[in-house]
XYZ file of C-alpha atoms in Angstrom:
335
model
C -0.739 -181.283 72.519
C 0.376 -184.888 72.817
C -1.952 -187.670 73.182
C -0.758 -188.079 77.020
C -1.606 -184.720 77.456
C -5.246 -185.039 75.832
C -6.015 -187.974 78.172
C -4.786 -186.233 81.307
C -7.476 -183.385 80.159
C -10.059 -185.853 79.576
C -9.411 -187.213 82.805
C -9.632 -183.785 84.866
C -12.872 -182.675 83.142
C -14.574 -186.228 83.982
C -13.641 -186.148 86.975
C -14.563 -182.928 87.987
C -18.021 -183.246 86.212
C -17.944 -186.442 88.165
C -17.474 -185.213 91.462
C -20.008 -182.542 91.331
C -22.670 -185.260 90.000
C -21.780 -187.344 93.058
C -21.186 -184.831 95.801
C -24.654 -183.013 94.264
C -27.053 -185.721 93.342
C -25.787 -189.150 94.742
C -24.701 -187.585 97.991
C -26.995 -185.603 101.137
C -25.375 -184.531 104.257
C -25.989 -186.396 107.212
C -27.819 -189.034 105.848
C -27.782 -192.897 106.063
C -26.839 -194.397 102.886
C -28.750 -197.596 101.946
C -27.333 -200.793 99.955
C -29.450 -199.822 97.081
C -27.788 -196.337 96.641
C -24.412 -198.017 97.263
C -24.587 -200.123 94.726
C -25.950 -196.885 92.149
C -22.861 -195.404 93.163
C -20.523 -198.299 92.898
C -21.926 -198.626 89.483
C -20.945 -195.435 88.789
C -17.393 -195.189 89.473
C -16.816 -198.602 88.262
C -18.727 -197.860 84.577
C -16.409 -194.478 84.927
C -13.463 -196.101 84.908
C -14.129 -198.764 82.238
C -15.544 -195.819 80.113
C -12.174 -194.521 80.657
C -10.498 -197.611 79.827
C -12.710 -197.441 76.357
C -11.237 -193.898 75.812
C -7.785 -195.205 76.441
C -8.274 -198.089 73.979
C -9.422 -195.433 71.437
C -6.550 -193.397 72.048
C -4.165 -196.250 72.070
C -2.032 -196.151 69.275
C -1.448 -191.965 69.580
C -0.627 -193.124 73.044
C 1.956 -195.815 72.212
C 3.634 -193.425 69.606
C 4.017 -190.849 72.629
C 5.585 -193.702 74.775
C 7.732 -195.375 72.483
C 6.501 -196.279 69.406
C 7.884 -200.063 68.145
C 8.467 -201.021 71.588
C 5.125 -200.470 73.443
C 1.684 -201.871 71.658
C -1.053 -199.980 70.993
C -3.531 -201.682 73.569
C -0.636 -202.047 76.197
C -1.476 -198.606 78.372
C -5.199 -199.809 78.515
C -4.320 -202.670 79.573
C -2.299 -201.496 82.340
C -4.902 -199.266 83.238
C -7.257 -202.021 83.790
C -4.644 -204.030 85.277
C -3.549 -201.209 87.823
C -6.946 -200.523 88.527
C -8.245 -204.082 89.369
C -4.644 -204.119 91.652
C -5.899 -200.677 93.535
C -9.711 -201.531 93.576
C -8.947 -205.323 95.730
C -6.642 -203.238 97.959
C -9.612 -201.087 98.215
C -11.630 -203.687 99.906
C -9.153 -204.892 102.310
C -9.293 -200.740 103.235
C -12.659 -201.334 104.348
C -11.616 -203.923 107.266
C -9.719 -201.216 108.783
C -12.208 -198.177 107.895
C -14.705 -200.518 110.011
C -12.264 -200.579 113.119
C -11.823 -196.895 112.644
C -15.675 -196.213 112.937
C -16.737 -198.450 115.104
C -13.410 -197.721 117.443
C -14.837 -193.988 117.824
C -18.483 -194.803 118.179
C -18.982 -192.732 114.573
C -22.921 -192.379 113.768
C -23.977 -193.817 110.586
C -25.528 -190.525 109.641
C -21.918 -189.100 109.631
C -20.375 -191.933 107.588
C -20.589 -190.356 104.248
C -19.067 -187.388 105.512
C -16.731 -188.120 106.869
C -15.610 -190.767 104.597
C -15.704 -187.913 101.617
C -13.336 -185.678 103.569
C -10.562 -188.499 104.381
C -10.571 -190.238 100.743
C -10.124 -186.310 100.015
C -7.404 -185.927 101.779
C -6.061 -189.470 100.530
C -6.103 -188.327 97.090
C -4.014 -184.919 98.016
C -1.353 -187.108 99.686
C -1.334 -190.250 96.893
C -0.857 -187.975 94.296
C 2.220 -186.114 96.236
C 3.474 -190.163 96.932
C 3.175 -191.051 93.189
C 4.826 -187.922 91.992
C 8.160 -188.272 94.730
C 7.963 -192.006 93.566
C 7.965 -191.427 89.591
C 10.487 -189.003 89.997
C 12.636 -191.259 92.451
C 12.181 -193.940 90.009
C 13.297 -191.961 87.104
C 16.341 -191.365 88.113
C 17.153 -194.062 90.455
C 15.561 -197.394 88.290
C 17.385 -199.751 90.798
C 14.687 -198.761 93.235
C 12.143 -200.948 91.701
C 13.997 -203.785 92.825
C 13.714 -202.624 96.326
C 9.717 -202.445 95.943
C 9.755 -205.244 94.606
C 11.854 -207.266 97.891
C 9.410 -205.072 99.809
C 6.119 -206.448 98.111
C 7.466 -209.975 98.542
C 7.949 -208.851 102.195
C 4.627 -207.551 103.086
C 2.655 -210.175 101.098
C 4.522 -212.584 103.086
C 3.171 -211.280 106.444
C -0.027 -210.414 105.172
C -0.327 -213.999 103.863
C 0.483 -215.001 107.621
C -1.332 -212.137 109.397
C -4.113 -213.433 111.922
C -6.769 -211.863 113.845
C -4.691 -211.335 116.844
C -2.841 -208.756 114.880
C -6.287 -206.622 114.500
C -5.614 -202.797 114.329
C -6.143 -200.903 117.322
C -6.889 -197.475 116.176
C -6.574 -195.800 119.820
C -3.348 -197.625 120.070
C -2.133 -196.222 116.838
C 1.299 -193.860 116.441
C -1.364 -191.560 114.149
C -3.962 -190.974 117.116
C -1.295 -190.784 120.162
C 0.449 -188.308 117.814
C -2.752 -185.998 117.568
C -3.269 -186.188 121.324
C -0.100 -185.267 121.918
C -0.680 -181.949 120.609
C -3.834 -181.119 120.100
C -7.073 -180.699 122.522
C -9.371 -183.551 121.802
C -12.652 -184.406 122.911
C -14.427 -187.798 123.109
C -17.735 -187.154 121.108
C -18.385 -186.067 117.773
C -19.498 -182.367 118.354
C -23.090 -182.830 116.995
C -21.246 -183.545 113.887
C -18.883 -180.746 113.702
C -14.555 -181.764 113.661
C -13.982 -178.596 115.678
C -15.869 -176.992 118.756
C -15.165 -174.665 121.657
C -15.693 -175.521 124.918
C -14.502 -172.886 127.765
C -13.849 -170.486 125.255
C -10.931 -172.574 123.744
C -11.320 -174.649 120.621
C -10.755 -178.369 120.658
C -11.382 -181.416 118.280
C -14.012 -184.024 118.096
C -14.193 -187.626 117.343
C -14.842 -186.736 113.587
C -12.168 -185.092 113.497
C -9.461 -187.602 114.598
C -11.463 -190.511 112.137
C -11.146 -188.041 108.928
C -6.945 -187.434 109.897
C -7.144 -191.653 110.385
C -8.685 -192.673 106.995
C -6.529 -190.225 105.311
C -3.362 -191.180 107.118
C -4.096 -195.207 106.765
C -4.976 -194.859 103.502
C -1.519 -193.535 102.909
C 0.046 -196.117 104.933
C -1.754 -198.756 102.101
C -0.303 -196.749 99.450
C 3.070 -197.882 100.567
C 1.909 -201.476 99.134
C -0.506 -200.456 96.559
C 1.900 -197.606 94.279
C 4.645 -199.680 94.341
C 2.558 -202.595 92.883
C 1.254 -200.542 90.502
C 4.680 -199.032 89.210
C 5.265 -203.348 89.012
C 2.176 -203.119 86.475
C 3.065 -199.696 84.695
C 6.151 -197.118 84.699
C 3.353 -194.615 83.173
C 2.963 -192.103 85.089
C -0.362 -191.673 83.764
C -1.632 -195.107 84.112
C -0.265 -194.840 88.117
C -2.120 -191.669 88.759
C -5.443 -192.549 86.878
C -5.745 -195.790 88.255
C -5.283 -194.912 92.039
C -7.535 -191.930 91.793
C -10.451 -193.573 89.764
C -10.192 -196.670 92.587
C -9.785 -193.938 95.764
C -12.846 -192.285 94.794
C -14.931 -195.459 94.305
C -13.983 -196.521 98.017
C -16.503 -194.670 99.488
C -19.620 -196.027 97.964
C -17.732 -199.768 98.310
C -17.631 -198.820 101.680
C -20.813 -198.800 101.788
C -21.858 -201.481 99.563
C -19.586 -204.382 101.115
C -19.472 -202.809 105.153
C -21.770 -205.881 106.069
C -20.591 -208.799 103.911
C -16.476 -207.803 103.964
C -16.210 -209.661 107.351
C -17.383 -212.839 105.196
C -14.244 -212.536 103.214
C -11.975 -214.489 105.297
C -9.660 -215.369 103.307
C -9.800 -212.131 100.549
C -6.236 -210.793 102.327
C -4.672 -214.331 101.382
C -5.639 -213.464 97.788
C -4.232 -210.015 97.776
C -0.788 -211.125 99.412
C -0.279 -213.999 96.712
C -0.728 -210.926 93.975
C 1.676 -208.644 95.829
C 3.979 -211.326 95.987
C 3.591 -211.959 92.581
C 3.911 -208.289 91.607
C 7.073 -208.266 93.488
C 8.722 -211.524 92.171
C 7.854 -209.897 88.650
C 9.325 -206.558 89.598
C 12.571 -208.231 90.557
C 12.807 -210.810 87.444
C 11.469 -208.255 84.710
C 14.652 -208.109 82.722
C 14.774 -211.770 82.278
C 11.328 -212.044 81.765
C 11.140 -209.381 78.944
C 13.412 -212.187 77.254
C 10.811 -214.511 76.207
C 8.012 -212.560 77.390
C 6.503 -209.224 75.286
C 5.306 -206.442 77.388
C 1.798 -206.996 76.442
C 1.977 -210.494 77.713
C 3.347 -209.344 80.869
C 0.671 -207.077 81.322
C -1.903 -210.103 80.396
C -0.617 -212.226 82.527
C -0.821 -209.055 85.514
C -4.386 -208.963 84.983
C -5.130 -212.621 84.927
C -3.671 -213.602 88.209
C -5.453 -210.173 89.949
C -8.535 -211.854 88.844
C -8.168 -215.092 89.561
C -6.279 -214.467 92.841
C -9.281 -211.861 93.974
C -11.946 -213.384 92.976
C -10.883 -216.886 93.991
C -9.947 -215.869 97.500
C -13.409 -214.218 97.838
C -15.098 -217.295 96.213
C -13.298 -219.802 98.393
C -14.443 -217.476 101.381
C -18.129 -217.382 100.478
C -18.495 -221.032 99.663
C -17.045 -222.076 102.983
C -19.276 -219.594 104.763
C -22.042 -221.349 103.424
C -21.317 -224.966 104.286
C -21.102 -223.854 107.471
C -17.022 -224.886 108.186
C -16.180 -223.936 111.747
C -13.656 -221.355 111.550
C -10.887 -223.545 113.724
C -11.244 -226.179 111.600
C -10.275 -224.422 108.568
C -7.347 -222.462 110.094
C -6.022 -226.138 110.736
C -6.286 -227.093 107.325
C -4.488 -223.775 105.990
C -1.868 -224.833 108.445
């Protein structure tokens, strides 16, 4: 087995044990999650990702040899993982905005949040693995697709930066919900916590079923931005897979931790938008950038920009909130 195969094996084992631990010890069926429990679970998943980063650091020389030897520094892949994970983690925070809208729109009871989120996220992981596999295969065969991805990230980032509350997502008007409604018998209640029940002898699908499908589908829509962004940081499938899965698995605990505070981060979206534009520009100019900056330095630059933009946008939102600056005054000053 080469170094990449060993890392995949370790990742699979650790992930399996972590899921059993999370499901068996940290989660209870139809129970509300407290802030303390959410914090513990968030620390658990983030700590696991950090531990995996340390493992990659130790395996760095062997991974570099697998990836091209002299062309790849021994610590390049660990830093790529950390950058990609932070990128995905910050985009996961943006997902929470939409998840809150979906839960509120369908009137999901808080006791069902954890179970519904879990199923939605597990489905999202399956979809992402398929999406990443196709994306990596296409880029390997048609490298020029990276330029299209770069342009798409710039376009997405620009529109995300300009987006306002009037463009807020409405789950009941989404194409996904309308598609489900067109061929499935849906009911406007949760069926007592069930996904499918029988009414008049016929199977019907509850709001919980709809919400699970919406969560998985919406995450896949977000993946259209996040996966190309990660490809702008690393071309190694190992980094793309692991950073995505670690970030998505931590999304459930992050939801419970931030669901009350996330609406306070008024400028987080702008911070993420700047990161997407930066990664897009970097992808388009990578050939020229590589002439005067090593790949490791490029990764370090990406990491710095991600940390600066995300933390800066959150701190800026908090400072303005504490000062009590009226929102319309803030918006006018940004224009």
